[in-house]
């Protein structure tokens, strides 16, 4: 195991031990630790949030291509599906001069996202809204395991149990780009729990080198098709796909602009 991976695994295991020591406390919250980073989550979310933290910081699923998520100072990063802030905090730690735009559909997760960004010294714009095919009001199917909350009921119910439905503000990616005055982004990360193909197909005008340099999409078959996501990107981007056969419902598609 390379030295960086070994160090990150040790940090993650130490964080797990710290969380285990908190289980006996009466607080309704848990603090997850990774190196210098601290994240507060509801205690009932802690186990799945640890797995999500591992997915971002230890497995490097969004930057399997080394350096893929590092961006120049002054550039913009858009984090769609920011959850409680793991990826945004990681990007800030690697590229502290970047403008971060974090978007999360789950209203409760968004409150923790904002708290965690502040707690980790991240000056980010955090928006509580869903990104979908069109503008309006979306129905978010909130799962007992919150990482599986989705605009698709069948997605949420297949990985968890739907505990409620929240009406949330919804924008297409194109509208978000305009309303938030994104202009040009160095990096777009998309993790929108099953609707990624629909979101990208509805906003193909954003999928150009004029709007974004690099894109990483977490695709969730069978609700989105990795091959069709590749087709949407390959006109303007070189594309690579990462499959982990131990995680068949999770495929990562990376695109970097053709010049």
Short mmCIF file of C-alpha atoms in Angstrom, two decimals:
data_model
loop_
_atom_site.label_atom_id
_atom_site.label_comp_id
_atom_site.label_asym_id
_atom_site.label_seq_id
_atom_site.Cartn_x
_atom_site.Cartn_y
_atom_site.Cartn_z
CA UNK A 1 0.00 0.00 0.00
CA UNK A 2 1.54 3.40 -0.98
CA UNK A 3 2.53 5.64 1.96
CA UNK A 4 -0.22 8.23 1.34
CA UNK A 5 -2.92 5.55 1.24
CA UNK A 6 -1.51 3.95 4.41
CA UNK A 7 -1.52 7.29 6.25
CA UNK A 8 -5.06 8.08 5.14
CA UNK A 9 -6.29 4.65 6.19
CA UNK A 10 -4.72 5.12 9.62
CA UNK A 11 -6.39 8.53 9.96
CA UNK A 12 -9.72 6.99 9.00
CA UNK A 13 -9.36 4.14 11.51
CA UNK A 14 -8.44 6.61 14.26
CA UNK A 15 -11.56 8.58 13.36
CA UNK A 16 -13.63 5.39 13.63
CA UNK A 17 -12.16 4.72 17.08
CA UNK A 18 -13.01 8.25 18.20
CA UNK A 19 -16.57 7.81 16.95
CA UNK A 20 -16.88 4.46 18.75
CA UNK A 21 -15.83 6.18 21.98
CA UNK A 22 -18.69 8.65 21.52
CA UNK A 23 -21.39 5.95 21.28
CA UNK A 24 -21.77 5.90 25.06
CA UNK A 25 -22.45 9.65 25.21
CA UNK A 26 -25.99 10.96 25.41
CA UNK A 27 -25.58 13.64 22.74
CA UNK A 28 -27.84 13.38 19.71
CA UNK A 29 -24.86 14.27 17.49
CA UNK A 30 -21.62 12.58 16.55
CA UNK A 31 -18.33 14.20 15.57
CA UNK A 32 -16.46 12.45 12.77
CA UNK A 33 -12.74 13.18 12.54
CA UNK A 34 -10.32 12.84 9.65
CA UNK A 35 -6.94 14.44 10.30
CA UNK A 36 -7.55 18.13 11.00
CA UNK A 37 -11.13 17.96 9.71
CA UNK A 38 -14.19 17.70 11.97
CA UNK A 39 -17.74 16.92 10.85
CA UNK A 40 -20.89 17.00 12.97
CA UNK A 41 -23.74 14.69 11.93
CA UNK A 42 -26.86 13.35 13.66
CA UNK A 43 -25.89 10.31 15.69
CA UNK A 44 -28.23 8.11 13.66
CA UNK A 45 -26.38 9.09 10.49
CA UNK A 46 -22.90 8.38 11.82
CA UNK A 47 -22.30 4.87 10.47
CA UNK A 48 -23.32 5.66 6.89
CA UNK A 49 -21.55 9.04 7.09
CA UNK A 50 -18.31 7.27 8.06
CA UNK A 51 -18.62 5.14 4.92
CA UNK A 52 -19.21 8.30 2.89
CA UNK A 53 -16.19 9.99 4.45
CA UNK A 54 -14.09 6.94 3.56
CA UNK A 55 -15.42 7.08 -0.02
CA UNK A 56 -14.18 10.70 -0.35
CA UNK A 57 -10.96 10.85 1.69
CA UNK A 58 -9.60 7.30 1.70
CA UNK A 59 -10.82 5.58 -1.46
CA UNK A 60 -10.49 8.81 -3.48
CA UNK A 61 -13.44 7.87 -5.67
CA UNK A 62 -13.70 11.40 -7.09
CA UNK A 63 -9.98 11.68 -7.80
CA UNK A 64 -8.91 8.22 -8.91
CA UNK A 65 -7.05 10.20 -11.56
CA UNK A 66 -4.32 11.83 -9.43
CA UNK A 67 -4.77 15.56 -9.02
CA UNK A 68 -8.17 15.54 -10.73
CA UNK A 69 -9.89 17.59 -8.03
CA UNK A 70 -7.09 20.12 -7.49
CA UNK A 71 -7.87 23.47 -9.10
CA UNK A 72 -6.05 26.79 -9.56
CA UNK A 73 -6.46 29.64 -7.07
CA UNK A 74 -9.42 31.84 -7.94
CA UNK A 75 -11.23 29.16 -9.95
CA UNK A 76 -14.70 27.77 -9.22
CA UNK A 77 -15.74 24.29 -8.05
CA UNK A 78 -19.41 23.22 -8.14
CA UNK A 79 -20.33 20.37 -5.77
CA UNK A 80 -23.75 18.91 -6.66
CA UNK A 81 -24.92 16.56 -3.93
CA UNK A 82 -22.68 17.98 -1.22
CA UNK A 83 -24.37 16.00 1.61
CA UNK A 84 -22.69 17.15 4.88
CA UNK A 85 -19.60 18.64 3.25
CA UNK A 86 -16.95 15.94 2.93
CA UNK A 87 -16.01 16.63 -0.69
CA UNK A 88 -16.20 20.43 -0.36
CA UNK A 89 -13.91 20.35 2.68
CA UNK A 90 -11.46 18.07 0.85
CA UNK A 91 -11.35 20.41 -2.16
CA UNK A 92 -10.83 23.41 0.12
CA UNK A 93 -7.93 21.68 1.87
CA UNK A 94 -6.26 20.95 -1.49
CA UNK A 95 -7.17 24.22 -3.26
CA UNK A 96 -7.85 26.85 -0.56
CA UNK A 97 -8.09 29.73 -3.02
CA UNK A 98 -11.02 28.28 -4.98
CA UNK A 99 -14.61 29.52 -4.99
CA UNK A 100 -16.79 26.64 -3.76
CA UNK A 101 -20.46 26.31 -4.69
CA UNK A 102 -22.02 23.48 -2.66
CA UNK A 103 -25.56 22.30 -3.42
CA UNK A 104 -27.59 19.83 -1.32
CA UNK A 105 -31.24 18.83 -1.75
CA UNK A 106 -31.90 17.28 1.67
CA UNK A 107 -32.91 20.19 3.96
CA UNK A 108 -31.58 18.53 7.12
CA UNK A 109 -28.29 17.52 5.48
CA UNK A 110 -27.94 21.07 4.16
CA UNK A 111 -28.04 22.50 7.68
CA UNK A 112 -25.17 20.20 8.66
CA UNK A 113 -23.37 21.05 5.42
CA UNK A 114 -23.38 24.75 6.30
CA UNK A 115 -22.26 24.05 9.87
CA UNK A 116 -19.43 21.76 8.78
CA UNK A 117 -18.15 24.17 6.17
CA UNK A 118 -17.96 26.95 8.78
CA UNK A 119 -16.39 24.63 11.37
CA UNK A 120 -13.64 23.66 8.90
CA UNK A 121 -12.95 27.25 7.87
CA UNK A 122 -14.38 26.84 4.37
CA UNK A 123 -15.75 30.01 2.82
CA UNK A 124 -18.30 28.43 0.54
CA UNK A 125 -21.66 29.23 -0.96
CA UNK A 126 -24.04 26.50 0.27
CA UNK A 127 -27.47 26.22 -1.34
CA UNK A 128 -30.36 24.07 -0.12
CA UNK A 129 -31.99 22.98 -3.36
CA UNK A 130 -32.31 20.04 -5.72
CA UNK A 131 -30.80 19.91 -9.19
CA UNK A 132 -33.13 18.16 -11.62
CA UNK A 133 -34.35 18.23 -15.19
CA UNK A 134 -36.32 21.47 -14.84
CA UNK A 135 -37.03 24.43 -12.57
CA UNK A 136 -39.81 24.38 -9.99
CA UNK A 137 -40.57 22.37 -6.86
CA UNK A 138 -39.21 18.84 -6.56
CA UNK A 139 -40.28 15.92 -4.39
CA UNK A 140 -37.31 14.56 -2.47
CA UNK A 141 -37.83 11.05 -1.16
CA UNK A 142 -36.01 11.15 2.15
CA UNK A 143 -34.45 7.82 3.05
CA UNK A 144 -33.76 6.43 6.52
CA UNK A 145 -30.17 6.21 5.34
CA UNK A 146 -29.92 9.86 4.27
CA UNK A 147 -27.20 9.29 1.67
CA UNK A 148 -29.86 7.48 -0.39
CA UNK A 149 -32.38 10.34 -0.47
CA UNK A 150 -33.34 11.03 -4.08
CA UNK A 151 -35.77 12.67 -6.46
CA UNK A 152 -36.52 9.09 -7.60
CA UNK A 153 -38.71 7.14 -5.18
CA UNK A 154 -37.61 3.81 -6.64
CA UNK A 155 -33.95 4.72 -6.06
CA UNK A 156 -34.44 5.61 -2.39
CA UNK A 157 -36.64 2.61 -1.69
CA UNK A 158 -34.25 0.16 -3.35
CA UNK A 159 -31.28 1.10 -1.13
CA UNK A 160 -33.07 2.12 2.06
CA UNK A 161 -36.59 2.80 3.36
CA UNK A 162 -38.36 6.03 2.46
CA UNK A 163 -39.19 7.83 5.70
CA UNK A 164 -40.82 10.92 4.21
CA UNK A 165 -41.19 13.25 1.25
CA UNK A 166 -39.89 16.83 1.27
CA UNK A 167 -40.93 19.52 -1.17
CA UNK A 168 -37.74 21.30 -2.21
CA UNK A 169 -36.80 24.09 -4.58
CA UNK A 170 -35.43 22.65 -7.81
CA UNK A 171 -33.32 24.08 -10.63
CA UNK A 172 -31.89 22.58 -13.78
CA UNK A 173 -28.11 22.65 -13.99
CA UNK A 174 -28.33 25.30 -16.72
CA UNK A 175 -30.49 27.54 -14.53
CA UNK A 176 -28.20 27.05 -11.55
CA UNK A 177 -25.23 28.03 -13.71
CA UNK A 178 -26.94 31.28 -14.70
CA UNK A 179 -28.54 32.20 -11.37
CA UNK A 180 -25.39 31.64 -9.36
CA UNK A 181 -23.27 33.36 -12.00
CA UNK A 182 -20.92 30.39 -12.22
CA UNK A 183 -19.65 31.36 -15.66
CA UNK A 184 -16.73 28.95 -15.93
CA UNK A 185 -15.89 26.19 -13.44
CA UNK A 186 -12.62 24.33 -13.15
CA UNK A 187 -14.45 21.34 -11.67
CA UNK A 188 -18.02 20.05 -11.58
CA UNK A 189 -18.77 17.11 -9.27
CA UNK A 190 -22.16 15.40 -9.71
CA UNK A 191 -23.60 12.97 -7.15
CA UNK A 192 -27.38 13.30 -7.33
CA UNK A 193 -28.51 9.79 -6.41
CA UNK A 194 -29.87 8.26 -9.58
CA UNK A 195 -30.90 11.35 -11.59
CA UNK A 196 -27.41 12.25 -12.86
CA UNK A 197 -28.09 11.18 -16.45
CA UNK A 198 -31.36 13.15 -16.55
CA UNK A 199 -29.72 16.24 -15.06
CA UNK A 200 -26.88 16.20 -17.58
CA UNK A 201 -29.10 15.43 -20.57
CA UNK A 202 -31.40 18.36 -19.72
CA UNK A 203 -28.45 20.80 -19.46
CA UNK A 204 -26.09 19.79 -22.24
CA UNK A 205 -25.26 23.45 -22.83
CA UNK A 206 -23.20 23.36 -19.61
CA UNK A 207 -21.24 20.29 -20.73
CA UNK A 208 -18.77 22.23 -22.85
CA UNK A 209 -15.16 23.27 -22.31
CA UNK A 210 -16.40 26.85 -22.34
CA UNK A 211 -18.33 26.18 -19.12
CA UNK A 212 -16.25 23.59 -17.29
CA UNK A 213 -12.75 22.12 -17.45
CA UNK A 214 -13.30 18.85 -15.57
CA UNK A 215 -16.35 16.80 -14.62
CA UNK A 216 -16.66 13.81 -12.31
CA UNK A 217 -20.02 12.04 -12.20
CA UNK A 218 -21.03 9.34 -9.75
CA UNK A 219 -23.38 7.17 -11.80
CA UNK A 220 -25.88 4.82 -10.16
CA UNK A 221 -26.97 1.98 -12.47
CA UNK A 222 -29.60 0.99 -13.39
CA UNK A 223 -31.19 4.39 -12.69
CA UNK A 224 -28.58 6.10 -14.85
CA UNK A 225 -26.46 4.51 -17.55
CA UNK A 226 -22.66 4.95 -17.43
CA UNK A 227 -22.43 4.52 -21.22
CA UNK A 228 -25.04 7.21 -21.85
CA UNK A 229 -23.30 9.58 -19.42
CA UNK A 230 -20.10 8.96 -21.39
CA UNK A 231 -21.96 9.80 -24.63
CA UNK A 232 -23.18 13.07 -23.11
CA UNK A 233 -19.65 14.07 -22.16
CA UNK A 234 -17.47 12.78 -24.96
CA UNK A 235 -18.30 15.48 -27.52
CA UNK A 236 -16.40 18.07 -25.47
CA UNK A 237 -14.34 15.95 -23.10
CA UNK A 238 -11.85 13.13 -22.96
CA UNK A 239 -13.53 10.49 -20.82
CA UNK A 240 -12.42 7.73 -18.43
CA UNK A 241 -14.65 5.36 -16.48
CA UNK A 242 -13.90 3.59 -13.21
CA UNK A 243 -15.79 0.43 -12.27
CA UNK A 244 -15.45 -1.34 -8.93
CA UNK A 245 -16.99 -4.79 -9.29
CA UNK A 246 -17.50 -4.94 -5.53
CA UNK A 247 -19.77 -1.87 -5.83
CA UNK A 248 -21.87 -2.49 -8.97
CA UNK A 249 -24.33 0.33 -8.26
CA UNK A 250 -21.61 2.97 -8.27
CA UNK A 251 -19.59 3.92 -11.37
CA UNK A 252 -17.39 7.00 -11.72
CA UNK A 253 -17.10 8.85 -15.02
CA UNK A 254 -14.35 11.46 -15.39
CA UNK A 255 -14.23 14.04 -18.16
CA UNK A 256 -11.56 16.62 -18.94
CA UNK A 257 -11.92 19.25 -21.63
CA UNK A 258 -10.62 18.71 -25.13
CA UNK A 259 -8.38 21.60 -26.18
#
